[in-house]
Amino acid sequence: MLILGIETSCDETSAAVVEDGRKVLSNVVSSSLSFHQKTGGVIPEIAAREQIKAIIPVLETALSEASIKPKELDALAVTIGPGLIGSLLVGVETAKTLSFVWEKPLIPINHLWGHVYTNWLQTANSRLTAINFPLIALVVSGGHSDLVIMNNHTSYKWLGGTLDDAAGEAFDKIARFLGLGYPGGPAIEKAAKKGNLKSFGLPRPLIEAKNFDFSFSGLKTAVIREFERNPKLKKNNLAASFQQAAVDVLVKKTVRAAQKFGAKEIVVGGGVAANSSLRLQLTAGGKKIGIPVRFAPLEFCGDNGAMIASAAFFNFKPKPISQIQANPSLHF
Ligand code: KG4
Ligand code: ZN
């Protein structure tokens, strides 16, 4: 089955053709990152304007790179939320129009499920082995930090999420405050590699709490306080100490969830899943309890259309276009 996936929830415009939810025939991503590097964050109005310009060329390239004609597609899938309303509308309205004109079913997809399904995507270099249920999915992105238990593709339970800042949001805000650049995740990771992670004793919020919620705002404030107290401190050390505190919390709570629910695997998706410390330490944490940990291939950690097409294949629920609407505050 061939699905064209469309993703425009934040500052990326992406379209991809995916076969049977796994094989990526094309995945084209156009980003307004260069604009937003200048502003140090996403300006919704600018993101949406760029997406209006990018969407048609991105779609054309995705089809031509996959050597697929619209009539060969089985369905279209589009992110309906969560995200920025202006950005979501560009993808949703385009997808509805194409679904009508091409007479193809359209599947509305929650962006967060997209990040989960990046683990099913196959790259030229990766060989996918079967993924076993029940599994714990950790989604860590710029807007979300969530833990979900999946019993199969259609039965799941949300276990908890962030009460304030998302993991990626904390990376972004701290990087901006320290003047390390945008996006903050890769900037902090780079600085942390040159720093000593034991330099600062930072809090690990909710690490011992018996729930599966996260809170990164207090940690962010503690980092900012350290810098305000001593602006001459070594930023690399502060970045390394912050990253370790965030990773400690994510690893501990995810492993605990896997233990409590008898998960056979842990899968991780979202922009923060690109973080090499998280990848190493969560893999080690899973090993300790005998559970494999899968991470989205690096090229699919950020927002992309392939993950939307994959989520649609495994949850094939087309809806009439009159019932499909952008929903900025959608959750699990
Ligand atoms: O999933 P994503 O591309 O967009 C959202 O759905 O939010 O995630 C973007 C987030 C940003 O906060 C970015 O700073 C973070 O992922 N990120 C990272 C890394 N690469 C991206 N965070 C930590 N380490 C990284 N290497
Ligand atoms: Zn995302």
mmCIF file of C-alpha atoms in Angstrom, residues 73-279:
data_model
loop_
_atom_site.group_PDB
_atom_site.id
_atom_site.type_symbol
_atom_site.label_atom_id
_atom_site.label_comp_id
_atom_site.label_asym_id
_atom_site.label_seq_id
_atom_site.Cartn_x
_atom_site.Cartn_y
_atom_site.Cartn_z
ATOM 1 C CA LEU A 73 -1.360 6.169 -4.494
ATOM 2 C CA ASP A 74 -3.711 4.225 -2.241
ATOM 3 C CA ALA A 75 -4.299 7.068 0.217
ATOM 4 C CA LEU A 76 -3.136 10.386 1.623
ATOM 5 C CA ALA A 77 -2.388 11.147 5.266
ATOM 6 C CA VAL A 78 -1.980 14.500 6.961
ATOM 7 C CA THR A 79 -1.028 15.852 10.387
ATOM 8 C CA ILE A 80 -4.082 17.525 11.935
ATOM 9 C CA GLY A 81 -2.390 18.482 15.247
ATOM 10 C CA PRO A 82 -0.940 19.318 17.667
ATOM 11 C CA GLY A 83 0.952 22.280 16.264
ATOM 12 C CA LEU A 84 0.672 25.852 15.076
ATOM 13 C CA ILE A 85 -2.746 26.599 13.624
ATOM 14 C CA GLY A 86 -1.534 28.524 10.558
ATOM 15 C CA SER A 87 1.008 25.818 9.759
ATOM 16 C CA LEU A 88 -1.434 22.948 10.264
ATOM 17 C CA LEU A 89 -3.988 24.593 7.993
ATOM 18 C CA VAL A 90 -1.562 24.670 5.074
ATOM 19 C CA GLY A 91 -1.112 20.886 5.212
ATOM 20 C CA VAL A 92 -4.699 20.017 6.081
ATOM 21 C CA GLU A 93 -6.321 22.183 3.394
ATOM 22 C CA THR A 94 -3.842 21.023 0.751
ATOM 23 C CA ALA A 95 -4.412 17.366 1.677
ATOM 24 C CA LYS A 96 -8.199 17.771 1.603
ATOM 25 C CA THR A 97 -8.055 19.392 -1.825
ATOM 26 C CA LEU A 98 -5.790 16.679 -3.255
ATOM 27 C CA SER A 99 -7.897 13.921 -1.698
ATOM 28 C CA PHE A 100 -10.971 15.382 -3.417
ATOM 29 C CA VAL A 101 -9.319 15.975 -6.793
ATOM 30 C CA TRP A 102 -7.432 12.650 -6.905
ATOM 31 C CA GLU A 103 -10.348 10.714 -5.377
ATOM 32 C CA LYS A 104 -8.155 9.109 -2.728
ATOM 33 C CA PRO A 105 -9.017 8.428 0.919
ATOM 34 C CA LEU A 106 -7.509 10.810 3.478
ATOM 35 C CA ILE A 107 -6.383 9.726 6.947
ATOM 36 C CA PRO A 108 -6.079 12.399 9.648
ATOM 37 C CA ILE A 109 -3.030 11.778 11.873
ATOM 38 C CA ASN A 110 -1.992 12.978 15.313
ATOM 39 C CA HIS A 111 1.581 14.296 15.020
ATOM 40 C CA LEU A 112 2.590 12.555 18.284
ATOM 41 C CA TRP A 113 1.705 9.148 16.837
ATOM 42 C CA GLY A 114 3.803 10.105 13.837
ATOM 43 C CA HIS A 115 6.845 10.403 16.103
ATOM 44 C CA VAL A 116 6.099 6.970 17.603
ATOM 45 C CA TYR A 117 5.910 5.395 14.124
ATOM 46 C CA THR A 118 9.328 6.713 13.064
ATOM 47 C CA ASN A 119 10.534 3.513 14.724
ATOM 48 C CA TRP A 120 8.844 1.461 12.009
ATOM 49 C CA LEU A 121 10.544 3.360 9.184
ATOM 50 C CA GLN A 122 13.248 1.638 7.247
ATOM 51 C CA THR A 123 16.227 3.451 5.785
ATOM 52 C CA ALA A 124 18.740 2.320 3.203
ATOM 53 C CA ASN A 125 21.111 1.427 6.073
ATOM 54 C CA SER A 126 18.695 -0.040 8.587
ATOM 55 C CA ARG A 127 17.177 -3.500 8.651
ATOM 56 C CA LEU A 128 13.986 -3.572 10.618
ATOM 57 C CA THR A 129 13.270 -6.492 12.886
ATOM 58 C CA ALA A 130 9.750 -7.124 14.191
ATOM 59 C CA ILE A 131 8.697 -4.770 16.974
ATOM 60 C CA ASN A 132 7.065 -6.569 19.897
ATOM 61 C CA PHE A 133 4.091 -5.456 21.969
ATOM 62 C CA PRO A 134 3.365 -4.433 24.631
ATOM 63 C CA LEU A 135 5.808 -1.575 24.316
ATOM 64 C CA ILE A 136 6.494 1.724 26.001
ATOM 65 C CA ALA A 137 6.723 4.704 23.662
ATOM 66 C CA LEU A 138 8.555 7.831 24.785
ATOM 67 C CA VAL A 139 7.875 10.922 22.668
ATOM 68 C CA VAL A 140 10.247 13.796 23.367
ATOM 69 C CA SER A 141 9.948 16.812 21.117
ATOM 70 C CA GLY A 142 9.875 20.581 21.200
ATOM 71 C CA GLY A 143 6.293 20.616 22.434
ATOM 72 C CA HIS A 144 5.794 17.255 24.156
ATOM 73 C CA SER A 145 7.264 14.722 26.567
ATOM 74 C CA ASP A 146 4.905 11.760 26.834
ATOM 75 C CA LEU A 147 4.958 8.136 27.917
ATOM 76 C CA VAL A 148 2.441 5.746 26.378
ATOM 77 C CA ILE A 149 1.936 2.014 26.681
ATOM 78 C CA MET A 150 0.851 0.336 23.439
ATOM 79 C CA ASN A 151 -0.701 -3.132 23.612
ATOM 80 C CA ASN A 152 -0.967 -3.205 19.833
ATOM 81 C CA HIS A 153 -1.417 -0.667 17.046
ATOM 82 C CA THR A 154 -4.924 0.269 18.102
ATOM 83 C CA SER A 155 -4.952 -0.217 21.882
ATOM 84 C CA TYR A 156 -2.910 2.117 24.035
ATOM 85 C CA LYS A 157 -2.922 4.098 27.277
ATOM 86 C CA TRP A 158 -1.299 7.453 27.924
ATOM 87 C CA LEU A 159 0.719 7.166 31.128
ATOM 88 C CA GLY A 160 1.878 10.714 31.685
ATOM 89 C CA GLY A 161 3.468 13.768 30.191
ATOM 90 C CA THR A 162 5.040 17.079 30.965
ATOM 91 C CA LEU A 163 3.320 19.350 33.443
ATOM 92 C CA ASP A 164 5.102 22.431 32.114
ATOM 93 C CA ASP A 165 8.006 22.708 29.624
ATOM 94 C CA ALA A 166 8.627 19.850 27.210
ATOM 95 C CA ALA A 167 12.126 18.331 27.122
ATOM 96 C CA GLY A 168 13.035 19.963 23.803
ATOM 97 C CA GLU A 169 11.544 23.263 24.946
ATOM 98 C CA ALA A 170 13.898 23.260 27.959
ATOM 99 C CA PHE A 171 16.876 22.613 25.650
ATOM 100 C CA ASP A 172 15.726 25.447 23.369
ATOM 101 C CA LYS A 173 15.081 27.969 26.151
ATOM 102 C CA ILE A 174 18.349 27.255 27.962
ATOM 103 C CA ALA A 175 20.355 27.443 24.729
ATOM 104 C CA ARG A 176 18.749 30.779 23.927
ATOM 105 C CA PHE A 177 19.482 32.082 27.418
ATOM 106 C CA LEU A 178 23.123 30.970 27.263
ATOM 107 C CA GLY A 179 23.462 32.367 23.716
ATOM 108 C CA LEU A 180 24.321 28.963 22.262
ATOM 109 C CA GLY A 181 22.052 29.205 19.210
ATOM 110 C CA TYR A 182 18.895 27.718 17.728
ATOM 111 C CA PRO A 183 17.631 25.030 17.711
ATOM 112 C CA GLY A 184 18.790 24.491 21.264
ATOM 113 C CA GLY A 185 18.953 20.689 21.378
ATOM 114 C CA PRO A 186 21.878 20.194 18.995
ATOM 115 C CA ALA A 187 23.585 23.351 20.391
ATOM 116 C CA ILE A 188 23.415 22.083 23.982
ATOM 117 C CA GLU A 189 24.518 18.621 22.928
ATOM 118 C CA LYS A 190 27.558 20.073 21.147
ATOM 119 C CA ALA A 191 28.503 22.267 24.128
ATOM 120 C CA ALA A 192 27.906 19.394 26.566
ATOM 121 C CA LYS A 193 30.419 17.197 24.740
ATOM 122 C CA LYS A 194 33.132 19.683 25.793
ATOM 123 C CA GLY A 195 31.879 20.074 29.367
ATOM 124 C CA ASN A 196 31.935 18.242 32.674
ATOM 125 C CA LEU A 197 28.507 16.891 33.553
ATOM 126 C CA LYS A 198 29.316 16.834 37.264
ATOM 127 C CA SER A 199 30.086 20.573 37.483
ATOM 128 C CA PHE A 200 26.693 21.656 38.755
ATOM 129 C CA GLY A 201 24.333 19.866 41.107
ATOM 130 C CA LEU A 202 21.027 20.451 39.339
ATOM 131 C CA PRO A 203 17.577 19.151 40.349
ATOM 132 C CA ARG A 204 16.001 16.080 38.715
ATOM 133 C CA PRO A 205 12.300 17.060 38.995
ATOM 134 C CA LEU A 206 9.801 14.251 39.709
ATOM 135 C CA ILE A 207 12.482 11.585 39.307
ATOM 136 C CA GLU A 208 11.303 9.675 42.362
ATOM 137 C CA ALA A 209 7.578 10.428 41.907
ATOM 138 C CA LYS A 210 5.565 7.278 41.347
ATOM 139 C CA ASN A 211 3.764 8.732 38.350
ATOM 140 C CA PHE A 212 4.863 9.103 34.736
ATOM 141 C CA ASP A 213 4.712 12.866 34.534
ATOM 142 C CA PHE A 214 7.637 15.124 33.758
ATOM 143 C CA SER A 215 8.513 18.674 34.726
ATOM 144 C CA PHE A 216 11.441 20.514 33.162
ATOM 145 C CA SER A 217 10.603 24.079 34.079
ATOM 146 C CA GLY A 218 12.250 23.959 37.547
ATOM 147 C CA LEU A 219 15.387 22.457 36.038
ATOM 148 C CA LYS A 220 15.431 25.200 33.396
ATOM 149 C CA THR A 221 15.091 27.875 36.104
ATOM 150 C CA ALA A 222 17.891 26.286 38.155
ATOM 151 C CA VAL A 223 20.184 26.435 35.105
ATOM 152 C CA ILE A 224 19.290 30.064 34.455
ATOM 153 C CA ARG A 225 19.924 30.935 38.149
ATOM 154 C CA GLU A 226 23.398 29.370 38.022
ATOM 155 C CA PHE A 227 24.239 31.517 35.008
ATOM 156 C CA GLU A 228 22.807 34.688 36.537
ATOM 157 C CA ARG A 229 24.834 34.047 39.688
ATOM 158 C CA ASN A 230 28.030 33.656 37.709
ATOM 159 C CA PRO A 231 27.887 34.831 34.079
ATOM 160 C CA LYS A 232 31.579 33.947 33.681
ATOM 161 C CA LEU A 233 31.019 30.246 34.338
ATOM 162 C CA LYS A 234 31.955 27.685 31.698
ATOM 163 C CA LYS A 235 28.826 27.293 29.556
ATOM 164 C CA ASN A 236 29.969 23.875 28.374
ATOM 165 C CA ASN A 237 29.932 22.611 31.954
ATOM 166 C CA LEU A 238 26.469 24.014 32.601
ATOM 167 C CA ALA A 239 25.181 22.541 29.323
ATOM 168 C CA ALA A 240 26.640 19.126 30.223
ATOM 169 C CA SER A 241 25.153 19.208 33.744
ATOM 170 C CA PHE A 242 21.736 20.236 32.404
ATOM 171 C CA GLN A 243 21.708 17.586 29.687
ATOM 172 C CA GLN A 244 22.630 14.904 32.224
ATOM 173 C CA ALA A 245 19.839 15.983 34.598
ATOM 174 C CA ALA A 246 17.265 15.857 31.785
ATOM 175 C CA VAL A 247 18.537 12.484 30.533
ATOM 176 C CA ASP A 248 18.540 11.032 34.069
ATOM 177 C CA VAL A 249 14.843 11.849 34.482
ATOM 178 C CA LEU A 250 13.842 10.573 31.040
ATOM 179 C CA VAL A 251 15.769 7.309 31.471
ATOM 180 C CA LYS A 252 14.582 6.573 35.008
ATOM 181 C CA LYS A 253 10.899 7.161 34.305
ATOM 182 C CA THR A 254 10.857 5.359 30.968
ATOM 183 C CA VAL A 255 12.620 2.290 32.381
ATOM 184 C CA ARG A 256 10.295 2.293 35.373
ATOM 185 C CA ALA A 257 7.268 2.388 33.062
ATOM 186 C CA ALA A 258 8.661 -0.521 31.041
ATOM 187 C CA GLN A 259 9.182 -2.542 34.222
ATOM 188 C CA LYS A 260 5.796 -1.744 35.712
ATOM 189 C CA PHE A 261 3.853 -2.677 32.585
ATOM 190 C CA GLY A 262 5.964 -5.643 31.518
ATOM 191 C CA ALA A 263 6.926 -4.030 28.205
ATOM 192 C CA LYS A 264 8.872 -6.093 25.696
ATOM 193 C CA GLU A 265 10.442 -3.029 24.088
ATOM 194 C CA ILE A 266 10.907 0.697 24.444
ATOM 195 C CA VAL A 267 10.615 2.931 21.377
ATOM 196 C CA VAL A 268 11.640 6.588 21.332
ATOM 197 C CA GLY A 269 10.708 9.329 18.870
ATOM 198 C CA GLY A 270 10.709 13.117 18.521
ATOM 199 C CA GLY A 271 13.432 15.694 17.999
ATOM 200 C CA VAL A 272 15.111 15.003 21.357
ATOM 201 C CA ALA A 273 15.465 11.326 20.384
ATOM 202 C CA ALA A 274 18.413 12.540 18.282
ATOM 203 C CA ASN A 275 20.351 13.280 21.483
ATOM 204 C CA SER A 276 23.298 10.900 21.700
ATOM 205 C CA SER A 277 23.466 10.918 25.533
ATOM 206 C CA LEU A 278 19.805 9.944 25.719
ATOM 207 C CA ARG A 279 20.353 7.234 23.102
#
